[in-house]
Coordinates of C-alpha atoms in Angstrom, one line a residue:
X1 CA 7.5 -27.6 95.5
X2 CA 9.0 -30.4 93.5
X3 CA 12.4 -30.6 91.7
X4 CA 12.1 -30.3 87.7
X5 CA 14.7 -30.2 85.6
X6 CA 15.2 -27.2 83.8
X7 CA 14.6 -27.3 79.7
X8 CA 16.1 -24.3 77.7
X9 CA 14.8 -23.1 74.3
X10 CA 17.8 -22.4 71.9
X11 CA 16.2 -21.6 68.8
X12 CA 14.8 -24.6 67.1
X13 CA 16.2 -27.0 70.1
X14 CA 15.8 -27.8 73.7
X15 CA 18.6 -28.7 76.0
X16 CA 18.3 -30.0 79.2
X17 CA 21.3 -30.9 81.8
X18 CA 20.5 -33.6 84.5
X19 CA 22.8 -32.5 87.4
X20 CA 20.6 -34.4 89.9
X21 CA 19.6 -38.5 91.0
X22 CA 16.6 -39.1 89.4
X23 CA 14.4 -40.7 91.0
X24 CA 10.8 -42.3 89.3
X25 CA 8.6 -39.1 90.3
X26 CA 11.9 -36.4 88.2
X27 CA 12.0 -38.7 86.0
X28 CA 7.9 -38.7 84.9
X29 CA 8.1 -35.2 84.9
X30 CA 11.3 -34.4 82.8
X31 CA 9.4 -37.0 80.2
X32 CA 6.1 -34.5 80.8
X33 CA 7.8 -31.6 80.8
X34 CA 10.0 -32.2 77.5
X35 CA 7.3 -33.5 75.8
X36 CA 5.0 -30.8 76.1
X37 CA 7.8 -28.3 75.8
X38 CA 8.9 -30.2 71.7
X39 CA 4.8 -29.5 70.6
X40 CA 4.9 -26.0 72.1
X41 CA 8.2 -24.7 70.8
X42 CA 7.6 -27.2 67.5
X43 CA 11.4 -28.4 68.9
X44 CA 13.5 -30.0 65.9
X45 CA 16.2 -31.4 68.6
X46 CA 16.9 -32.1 72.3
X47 CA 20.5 -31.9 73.6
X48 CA 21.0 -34.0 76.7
X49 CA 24.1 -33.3 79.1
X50 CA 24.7 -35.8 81.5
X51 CA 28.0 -34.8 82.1
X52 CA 27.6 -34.5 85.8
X53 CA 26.3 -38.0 86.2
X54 CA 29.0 -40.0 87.8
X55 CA 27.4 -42.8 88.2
X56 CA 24.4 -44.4 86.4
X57 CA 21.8 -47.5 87.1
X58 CA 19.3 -49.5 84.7
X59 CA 16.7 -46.9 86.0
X60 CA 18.5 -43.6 84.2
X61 CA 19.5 -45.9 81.0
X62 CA 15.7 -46.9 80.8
X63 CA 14.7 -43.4 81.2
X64 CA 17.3 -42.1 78.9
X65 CA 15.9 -44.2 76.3
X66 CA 12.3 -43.6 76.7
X67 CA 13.0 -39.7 76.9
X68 CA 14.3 -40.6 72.8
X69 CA 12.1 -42.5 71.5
X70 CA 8.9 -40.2 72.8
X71 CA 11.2 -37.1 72.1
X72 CA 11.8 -38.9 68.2
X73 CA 7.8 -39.9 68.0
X74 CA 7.5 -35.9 68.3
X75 CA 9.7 -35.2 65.3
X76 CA 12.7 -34.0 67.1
X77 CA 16.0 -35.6 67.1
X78 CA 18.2 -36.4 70.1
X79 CA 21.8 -36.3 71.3
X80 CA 23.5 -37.4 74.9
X81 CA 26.6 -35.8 75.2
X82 CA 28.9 -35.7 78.0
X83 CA 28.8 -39.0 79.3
X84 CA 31.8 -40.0 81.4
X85 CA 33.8 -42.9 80.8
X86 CA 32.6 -44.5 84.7
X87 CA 29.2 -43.9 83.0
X88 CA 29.7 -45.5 79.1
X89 CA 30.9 -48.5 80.9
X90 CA 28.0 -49.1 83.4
X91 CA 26.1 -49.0 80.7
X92 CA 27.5 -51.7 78.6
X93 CA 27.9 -53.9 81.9
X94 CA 24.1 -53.3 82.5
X95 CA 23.1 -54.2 78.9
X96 CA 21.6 -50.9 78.4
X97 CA 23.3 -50.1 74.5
X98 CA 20.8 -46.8 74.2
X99 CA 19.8 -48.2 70.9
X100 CA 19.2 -45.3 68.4
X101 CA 20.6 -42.3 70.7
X102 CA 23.3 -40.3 69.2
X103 CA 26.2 -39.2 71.6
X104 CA 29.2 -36.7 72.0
X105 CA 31.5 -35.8 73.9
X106 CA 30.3 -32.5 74.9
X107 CA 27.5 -29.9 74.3
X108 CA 29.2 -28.2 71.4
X109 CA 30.1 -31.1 69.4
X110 CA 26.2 -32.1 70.3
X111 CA 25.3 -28.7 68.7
X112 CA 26.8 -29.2 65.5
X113 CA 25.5 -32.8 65.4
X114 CA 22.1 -31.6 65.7
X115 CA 22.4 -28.4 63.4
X116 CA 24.0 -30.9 60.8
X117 CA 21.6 -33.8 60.8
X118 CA 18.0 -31.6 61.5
X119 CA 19.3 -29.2 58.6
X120 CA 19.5 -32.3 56.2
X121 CA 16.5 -34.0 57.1
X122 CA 14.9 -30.0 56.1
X123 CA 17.1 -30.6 53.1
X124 CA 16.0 -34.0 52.2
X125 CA 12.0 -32.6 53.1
X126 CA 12.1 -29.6 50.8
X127 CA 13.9 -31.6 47.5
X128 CA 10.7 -34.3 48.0
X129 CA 8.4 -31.1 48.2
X130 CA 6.9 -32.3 51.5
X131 CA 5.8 -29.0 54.1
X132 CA 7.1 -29.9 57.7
X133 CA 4.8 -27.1 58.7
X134 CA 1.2 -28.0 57.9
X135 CA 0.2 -25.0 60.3
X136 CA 0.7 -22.8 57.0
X137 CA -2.1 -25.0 55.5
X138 CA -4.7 -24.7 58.3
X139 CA -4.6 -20.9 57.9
X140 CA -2.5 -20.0 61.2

């Protein structure tokens, strides 16, 4: 059976922790597996802990990135947290910036980031009248 990364459902988020290398094949299915797991659970956020990566290449900055901007096509916002210092400045030596991810320095400072910024988006949606839920409309 192959590895996969676990994803948990905490109300209107998902949170995944990477505790493992990744390696091209993990990687394509974390992306799958999120992915599919945001439509089906209608995910307003994705929390990822990377705080037991101690070391990092291009390869997981790439995939870090692409896991964002697919998870932010899908409507749901997306916060690293954890990183370790070693990590943060791999990164910067690589060139990899993660352009447009939010960060923090651990899961419950990622929490409120995420409960913060989706409830003012729902904020900013409701005082333009716009539905976020167009299920209502198609009679589910």
């Amino acid at each position: 059976m192959a590895d996969r990364i676990p994803i948990l459902k905490m109300g209107q988020y998902l949170m995944l922790t990477i505790q493992v290398d990744m390696h091209d094949q993990l990687a394509l299915d974390l992306q799958e597996d999120l992915t599919n797991q945001i439509v089906k659970h209608k995910a307003k956020g994705v929390l990822i802990d990377i705080s037991s990566l101690e070391i990092v290449d291009s390869f997981i900055g790439r995939m870090l990135s692409h896991i964002a901007n697919v998870s932010r096509i899908l409507d749901a916002k997306v916060i690293v947290v954890g990183m370790q210092p070693a990590v943060a400045i791999t990164l910067v030596e690589l060139g990899l910036s993660l352009e447009g991810i939010a960060t923090a320095l651990n899961v419950e400072k990622g929490m409120r980031w995420l409960e913060r910024t989706v409830d003012q988006d729902l904020s900013l949606e409701h005082e333009r009248g716009e539905d976020t839920d167009l299920s209502a409309e198609a009679g589910d």
